[in-house]
Amino acid sequence: MTTWPNHGEAWRQWRDALGGERMHHGWLLAGKAGLGKRDFALAAARELVAEPGVPQPAGEHPDIIVLTYGPKDDKAERAAAEGKPFERARSIRIKQIRAMQKRLVTRPTLGSRRAIIIDPADDMEKAAANALLKSLEEPPVGTFFLLVTHRPARLLPTIRSRCRTLRFPVLSDSQLAAMLETAGLRPDPQAIAAADGSFGVALRFAEEELAPVAEAITALITRGDNGLARRGDLARLIGPRASRERVQAVLDLAQGLVARAARQSPDPAHRERLIDTHAALVGLAAEAPTANFDAGLLPFEIGGLLVAAAPASETAHG
């Protein structure tokens, strides 16, 4: 498991609560993607369910339930059951929450506590979120929820109000460089700049070979695009049938580069355009997993938002 230098304060708060008289039953692990929140959730859940004198399994734990994107359809479910590769759904569905709730009527297997991890909680269907709320309102004795969230504002306010929040800060450039070296990767300054504090983004930068994409994004937000040439370059670099993972990596990269440009811009008007573009990219990233975007047009949609941030830009579709 990766060592995360930004988890110190979260561990302090978690262990203080764990050693207290009354442990809160719901926790939000909040911060941008790529900060190790899932690793924290898994390790914290093991601390939670462990009891003196009770041997704990090294692998999968019967009292730690992890909900994430499941199989997309019946065909994918059959493939998963057979141990074959399968296509995942773009959201966490109500049937997953219902299946988890059925397990809550029984006692934990090894000890007196059970942990439920939902990752990412902000990608639950509305019906799934409403179903989860009932468990958060009346949690079974010994059951604790850890909700990993990259965008807490997307969660129901009633869910947020029933949870205690642990916030995960972004990583410094020096921390990112050290983590990349530990992972056996060259600490590319371009990857570090593009990551904007996210190790996950820095890793995907290397894995998806995003250096040319980063250059195209930078060109769009600094020089705009009088025609469609630069947007066309971006679309070509992303690819006509890019995978969901690649599109998400590009969206994360674009957000990071725009955020850094906004912090560095001395021009208030340009900075305001960059901030507006960042908000639009965040919204697009939230919609992309579930909306039925045309795969060939989505890169141009991203490019149009980036053009709007350029210093001399008048329109996103000029």
PDB file of N, CA and C in Angstrom, residues 28-84:
ATOM      1  N   LEU A  28     -17.088  11.048   6.360  1.00  0.00           N
ATOM      2  CA  LEU A  28     -16.814  11.478   4.991  1.00  0.00           C
ATOM      3  C   LEU A  28     -15.315  11.669   4.840  1.00  0.00           C
ATOM      4  N   LEU A  29     -14.708  10.964   3.894  1.00  0.00           N
ATOM      5  CA  LEU A  29     -13.292  11.142   3.584  1.00  0.00           C
ATOM      6  C   LEU A  29     -13.240  12.024   2.343  1.00  0.00           C
ATOM      7  N   ALA A  30     -12.990  13.320   2.551  1.00  0.00           N
ATOM      8  CA  ALA A  30     -13.188  14.315   1.498  1.00  0.00           C
ATOM      9  C   ALA A  30     -11.879  14.908   1.007  1.00  0.00           C
ATOM     10  N   GLY A  31     -11.791  15.103  -0.287  1.00  0.00           N
ATOM     11  CA  GLY A  31     -10.623  15.719  -0.913  1.00  0.00           C
ATOM     12  C   GLY A  31     -10.619  15.380  -2.381  1.00  0.00           C
ATOM     13  N   LYS A  32      -9.796  16.053  -3.160  1.00  0.00           N
ATOM     14  CA  LYS A  32      -9.779  15.800  -4.592  1.00  0.00           C
ATOM     15  C   LYS A  32      -9.311  14.370  -4.862  1.00  0.00           C
ATOM     16  N   ALA A  33      -9.594  13.883  -6.040  1.00  0.00           N
ATOM     17  CA  ALA A  33      -9.194  12.525  -6.402  1.00  0.00           C
ATOM     18  C   ALA A  33      -7.672  12.411  -6.407  1.00  0.00           C
ATOM     19  N   GLY A  34      -7.187  11.220  -6.080  1.00  0.00           N
ATOM     20  CA  GLY A  34      -5.761  10.957  -6.150  1.00  0.00           C
ATOM     21  C   GLY A  34      -4.975  11.277  -4.902  1.00  0.00           C
ATOM     22  N   LEU A  35      -5.674  11.382  -3.744  1.00  0.00           N
ATOM     23  CA  LEU A  35      -4.998  11.722  -2.490  1.00  0.00           C
ATOM     24  C   LEU A  35      -4.945  10.547  -1.507  1.00  0.00           C
ATOM     25  N   GLY A  36      -5.295   9.353  -1.975  1.00  0.00           N
ATOM     26  CA  GLY A  36      -5.156   8.174  -1.129  1.00  0.00           C
ATOM     27  C   GLY A  36      -6.303   7.933  -0.169  1.00  0.00           C
ATOM     28  N   LYS A  37      -7.458   8.484  -0.441  1.00  0.00           N
ATOM     29  CA  LYS A  37      -8.576   8.339   0.499  1.00  0.00           C
ATOM     30  C   LYS A  37      -9.054   6.883   0.586  1.00  0.00           C
ATOM     31  N   ARG A  38      -9.018   6.160  -0.520  1.00  0.00           N
ATOM     32  CA  ARG A  38      -9.420   4.750  -0.486  1.00  0.00           C
ATOM     33  C   ARG A  38      -8.436   3.934   0.348  1.00  0.00           C
ATOM     34  N   ASP A  39      -7.139   4.177   0.165  1.00  0.00           N
ATOM     35  CA  ASP A  39      -6.147   3.478   0.988  1.00  0.00           C
ATOM     36  C   ASP A  39      -6.389   3.754   2.469  1.00  0.00           C
ATOM     37  N   PHE A  40      -6.671   5.010   2.791  1.00  0.00           N
ATOM     38  CA  PHE A  40      -6.952   5.364   4.187  1.00  0.00           C
ATOM     39  C   PHE A  40      -8.177   4.604   4.675  1.00  0.00           C
ATOM     40  N   ALA A  41      -9.243   4.576   3.870  1.00  0.00           N
ATOM     41  CA  ALA A  41     -10.481   3.914   4.283  1.00  0.00           C
ATOM     42  C   ALA A  41     -10.243   2.439   4.585  1.00  0.00           C
ATOM     43  N   LEU A  42      -9.483   1.769   3.731  1.00  0.00           N
ATOM     44  CA  LEU A  42      -9.234   0.337   3.933  1.00  0.00           C
ATOM     45  C   LEU A  42      -8.410   0.099   5.196  1.00  0.00           C
ATOM     46  N   ALA A  43      -7.371   0.916   5.408  1.00  0.00           N
ATOM     47  CA  ALA A  43      -6.533   0.744   6.598  1.00  0.00           C
ATOM     48  C   ALA A  43      -7.296   1.124   7.862  1.00  0.00           C
ATOM     49  N   ALA A  44      -8.079   2.204   7.800  1.00  0.00           N
ATOM     50  CA  ALA A  44      -8.848   2.631   8.967  1.00  0.00           C
ATOM     51  C   ALA A  44      -9.915   1.606   9.320  1.00  0.00           C
ATOM     52  N   ALA A  45     -10.526   1.007   8.311  1.00  0.00           N
ATOM     53  CA  ALA A  45     -11.547  -0.017   8.560  1.00  0.00           C
ATOM     54  C   ALA A  45     -10.936  -1.216   9.282  1.00  0.00           C
ATOM     55  N   ARG A  46      -9.711  -1.581   8.917  1.00  0.00           N
ATOM     56  CA  ARG A  46      -9.061  -2.714   9.590  1.00  0.00           C
ATOM     57  C   ARG A  46      -8.775  -2.384  11.057  1.00  0.00           C
ATOM     58  N   GLU A  47      -8.372  -1.148  11.325  1.00  0.00           N
ATOM     59  CA  GLU A  47      -8.169  -0.761  12.723  1.00  0.00           C
ATOM     60  C   GLU A  47      -9.491  -0.803  13.488  1.00  0.00           C
ATOM     61  N   LEU A  48     -10.558  -0.407  12.814  1.00  0.00           N
ATOM     62  CA  LEU A  48     -11.865  -0.334  13.452  1.00  0.00           C
ATOM     63  C   LEU A  48     -12.381  -1.709  13.860  1.00  0.00           C
ATOM     64  N   VAL A  49     -12.256  -2.695  12.965  1.00  0.00           N
ATOM     65  CA  VAL A  49     -12.877  -4.006  13.229  1.00  0.00           C
ATOM     66  C   VAL A  49     -11.981  -4.928  14.044  1.00  0.00           C
ATOM     67  N   ALA A  50     -10.687  -4.604  14.151  1.00  0.00           N
ATOM     68  CA  ALA A  50      -9.769  -5.476  14.887  1.00  0.00           C
ATOM     69  C   ALA A  50     -10.079  -5.452  16.382  1.00  0.00           C
ATOM     70  N   GLU A  51      -9.979  -6.601  17.019  1.00  0.00           N
ATOM     71  CA  GLU A  51     -10.200  -6.712  18.464  1.00  0.00           C
ATOM     72  C   GLU A  51      -9.104  -7.574  19.074  1.00  0.00           C
ATOM     73  N   PRO A  52      -8.660  -7.252  20.289  1.00  0.00           N
ATOM     74  CA  PRO A  52      -7.615  -8.044  20.944  1.00  0.00           C
ATOM     75  C   PRO A  52      -8.015  -9.518  21.057  1.00  0.00           C
ATOM     76  N   GLY A  53      -7.084 -10.378  20.711  1.00  0.00           N
ATOM     77  CA  GLY A  53      -7.326 -11.807  20.838  1.00  0.00           C
ATOM     78  C   GLY A  53      -8.107 -12.430  19.704  1.00  0.00           C
ATOM     79  N   VAL A  54      -8.536 -11.624  18.717  1.00  0.00           N
ATOM     80  CA  VAL A  54      -9.297 -12.144  17.578  1.00  0.00           C
ATOM     81  C   VAL A  54      -8.401 -12.099  16.337  1.00  0.00           C
ATOM     82  N   PRO A  55      -7.975 -13.242  15.827  1.00  0.00           N
ATOM     83  CA  PRO A  55      -7.110 -13.250  14.639  1.00  0.00           C
ATOM     84  C   PRO A  55      -7.805 -12.559  13.454  1.00  0.00           C
ATOM     85  N   GLN A  56      -7.034 -11.741  12.747  1.00  0.00           N
ATOM     86  CA  GLN A  56      -7.576 -11.014  11.609  1.00  0.00           C
ATOM     87  C   GLN A  56      -6.979 -11.573  10.311  1.00  0.00           C
ATOM     88  N   PRO A  57      -7.802 -11.768   9.281  1.00  0.00           N
ATOM     89  CA  PRO A  57      -7.284 -12.293   8.010  1.00  0.00           C
ATOM     90  C   PRO A  57      -6.400 -11.269   7.316  1.00  0.00           C
ATOM     91  N   ALA A  58      -5.381 -11.758   6.618  1.00  0.00           N
ATOM     92  CA  ALA A  58      -4.475 -10.853   5.904  1.00  0.00           C
ATOM     93  C   ALA A  58      -5.119 -10.318   4.635  1.00  0.00           C
ATOM     94  N   GLY A  59      -5.973 -11.111   4.011  1.00  0.00           N
ATOM     95  CA  GLY A  59      -6.601 -10.697   2.760  1.00  0.00           C
ATOM     96  C   GLY A  59      -7.967 -10.075   2.992  1.00  0.00           C
ATOM     97  N   GLU A  60      -8.926 -10.461   2.173  1.00  0.00           N
ATOM     98  CA  GLU A  60     -10.286  -9.913   2.272  1.00  0.00           C
ATOM     99  C   GLU A  60     -10.863 -10.164   3.656  1.00  0.00           C
ATOM    100  N   HIS A  61     -11.500  -9.131   4.208  1.00  0.00           N
ATOM    101  CA  HIS A  61     -12.032  -9.226   5.575  1.00  0.00           C
ATOM    102  C   HIS A  61     -13.557  -9.348   5.527  1.00  0.00           C
ATOM    103  N   PRO A  62     -14.132 -10.338   6.229  1.00  0.00           N
ATOM    104  CA  PRO A  62     -15.585 -10.534   6.158  1.00  0.00           C
ATOM    105  C   PRO A  62     -16.400  -9.395   6.774  1.00  0.00           C
ATOM    106  N   ASP A  63     -15.760  -8.575   7.612  1.00  0.00           N
ATOM    107  CA  ASP A  63     -16.493  -7.485   8.270  1.00  0.00           C
ATOM    108  C   ASP A  63     -16.190  -6.119   7.665  1.00  0.00           C
ATOM    109  N   ILE A  64     -15.546  -6.124   6.479  1.00  0.00           N
ATOM    110  CA  ILE A  64     -15.318  -4.881   5.733  1.00  0.00           C
ATOM    111  C   ILE A  64     -15.974  -5.042   4.367  1.00  0.00           C
ATOM    112  N   ILE A  65     -17.019  -4.281   4.127  1.00  0.00           N
ATOM    113  CA  ILE A  65     -17.771  -4.342   2.872  1.00  0.00           C
ATOM    114  C   ILE A  65     -17.413  -3.112   2.044  1.00  0.00           C
ATOM    115  N   VAL A  66     -16.938  -3.342   0.823  1.00  0.00           N
ATOM    116  CA  VAL A  66     -16.551  -2.241  -0.061  1.00  0.00           C
ATOM    117  C   VAL A  66     -17.517  -2.187  -1.241  1.00  0.00           C
ATOM    118  N   LEU A  67     -18.168  -1.053  -1.405  1.00  0.00           N
ATOM    119  CA  LEU A  67     -19.055  -0.839  -2.547  1.00  0.00           C
ATOM    120  C   LEU A  67     -18.411   0.156  -3.498  1.00  0.00           C
ATOM    121  N   THR A  68     -18.277  -0.236  -4.752  1.00  0.00           N
ATOM    122  CA  THR A  68     -17.775   0.656  -5.793  1.00  0.00           C
ATOM    123  C   THR A  68     -18.534   0.328  -7.066  1.00  0.00           C
ATOM    124  N   TYR A  69     -18.038   0.761  -8.212  1.00  0.00           N
ATOM    125  CA  TYR A  69     -18.749   0.504  -9.462  1.00  0.00           C
ATOM    126  C   TYR A  69     -18.857  -1.004  -9.709  1.00  0.00           C
ATOM    127  N   GLY A  70     -20.082  -1.483  -9.861  1.00  0.00           N
ATOM    128  CA  GLY A  70     -20.306  -2.892 -10.110  1.00  0.00           C
ATOM    129  C   GLY A  70     -20.435  -3.194 -11.594  1.00  0.00           C
ATOM    130  N   PRO A  71     -20.776  -4.437 -11.952  1.00  0.00           N
ATOM    131  CA  PRO A  71     -20.968  -4.798 -13.360  1.00  0.00           C
ATOM    132  C   PRO A  71     -22.062  -3.956 -14.005  1.00  0.00           C
ATOM    133  N   LYS A  72     -21.871  -3.627 -15.281  1.00  0.00           N
ATOM    134  CA  LYS A  72     -22.782  -2.733 -15.987  1.00  0.00           C
ATOM    135  C   LYS A  72     -24.154  -3.350 -16.204  1.00  0.00           C
ATOM    136  N   ASP A  73     -24.204  -4.647 -16.556  1.00  0.00           N
ATOM    137  CA  ASP A  73     -25.468  -5.294 -16.899  1.00  0.00           C
ATOM    138  C   ASP A  73     -25.366  -6.783 -16.614  1.00  0.00           C
ATOM    139  N   ASP A  74     -26.390  -7.549 -17.038  1.00  0.00           N
ATOM    140  CA  ASP A  74     -26.414  -8.993 -16.773  1.00  0.00           C
ATOM    141  C   ASP A  74     -25.228  -9.702 -17.405  1.00  0.00           C
ATOM    142  N   LYS A  75     -24.873  -9.291 -18.621  1.00  0.00           N
ATOM    143  CA  LYS A  75     -23.731  -9.905 -19.295  1.00  0.00           C
ATOM    144  C   LYS A  75     -22.451  -9.669 -18.504  1.00  0.00           C
ATOM    145  N   ALA A  76     -22.274  -8.445 -18.021  1.00  0.00           N
ATOM    146  CA  ALA A  76     -21.086  -8.118 -17.225  1.00  0.00           C
ATOM    147  C   ALA A  76     -21.094  -8.880 -15.906  1.00  0.00           C
ATOM    148  N   GLU A  77     -22.279  -9.055 -15.318  1.00  0.00           N
ATOM    149  CA  GLU A  77     -22.370  -9.802 -14.062  1.00  0.00           C
ATOM    150  C   GLU A  77     -21.952 -11.258 -14.265  1.00  0.00           C
ATOM    151  N   ARG A  78     -22.359 -11.852 -15.390  1.00  0.00           N
ATOM    152  CA  ARG A  78     -21.956 -13.240 -15.669  1.00  0.00           C
ATOM    153  C   ARG A  78     -20.444 -13.332 -15.851  1.00  0.00           C
ATOM    154  N   ALA A  79     -19.882 -12.346 -16.545  1.00  0.00           N
ATOM    155  CA  ALA A  79     -18.432 -12.347 -16.744  1.00  0.00           C
ATOM    156  C   ALA A  79     -17.701 -12.205 -15.415  1.00  0.00           C
ATOM    157  N   ALA A  80     -18.205 -11.311 -14.547  1.00  0.00           N
ATOM    158  CA  ALA A  80     -17.584 -11.124 -13.231  1.00  0.00           C
ATOM    159  C   ALA A  80     -17.653 -12.406 -12.414  1.00  0.00           C
ATOM    160  N   ALA A  81     -18.810 -13.081 -12.461  1.00  0.00           N
ATOM    161  CA  ALA A  81     -18.989 -14.325 -11.704  1.00  0.00           C
ATOM    162  C   ALA A  81     -18.030 -15.412 -12.181  1.00  0.00           C
ATOM    163  N   GLU A  82     -17.659 -15.345 -13.465  1.00  0.00           N
ATOM    164  CA  GLU A  82     -16.747 -16.341 -14.034  1.00  0.00           C
ATOM    165  C   GLU A  82     -15.280 -15.919 -13.930  1.00  0.00           C
ATOM    166  N   GLY A  83     -15.057 -14.772 -13.289  1.00  0.00           N
ATOM    167  CA  GLY A  83     -13.694 -14.292 -13.122  1.00  0.00           C
ATOM    168  C   GLY A  83     -13.100 -13.693 -14.380  1.00  0.00           C
ATOM    169  N   LYS A  84     -13.961 -13.289 -15.319  1.00  0.00           N
ATOM    170  CA  LYS A  84     -13.496 -12.701 -16.577  1.00  0.00           C
ATOM    171  C   LYS A  84     -13.551 -11.177 -16.498  1.00  0.00           C
TER     172      LYS A  84
END
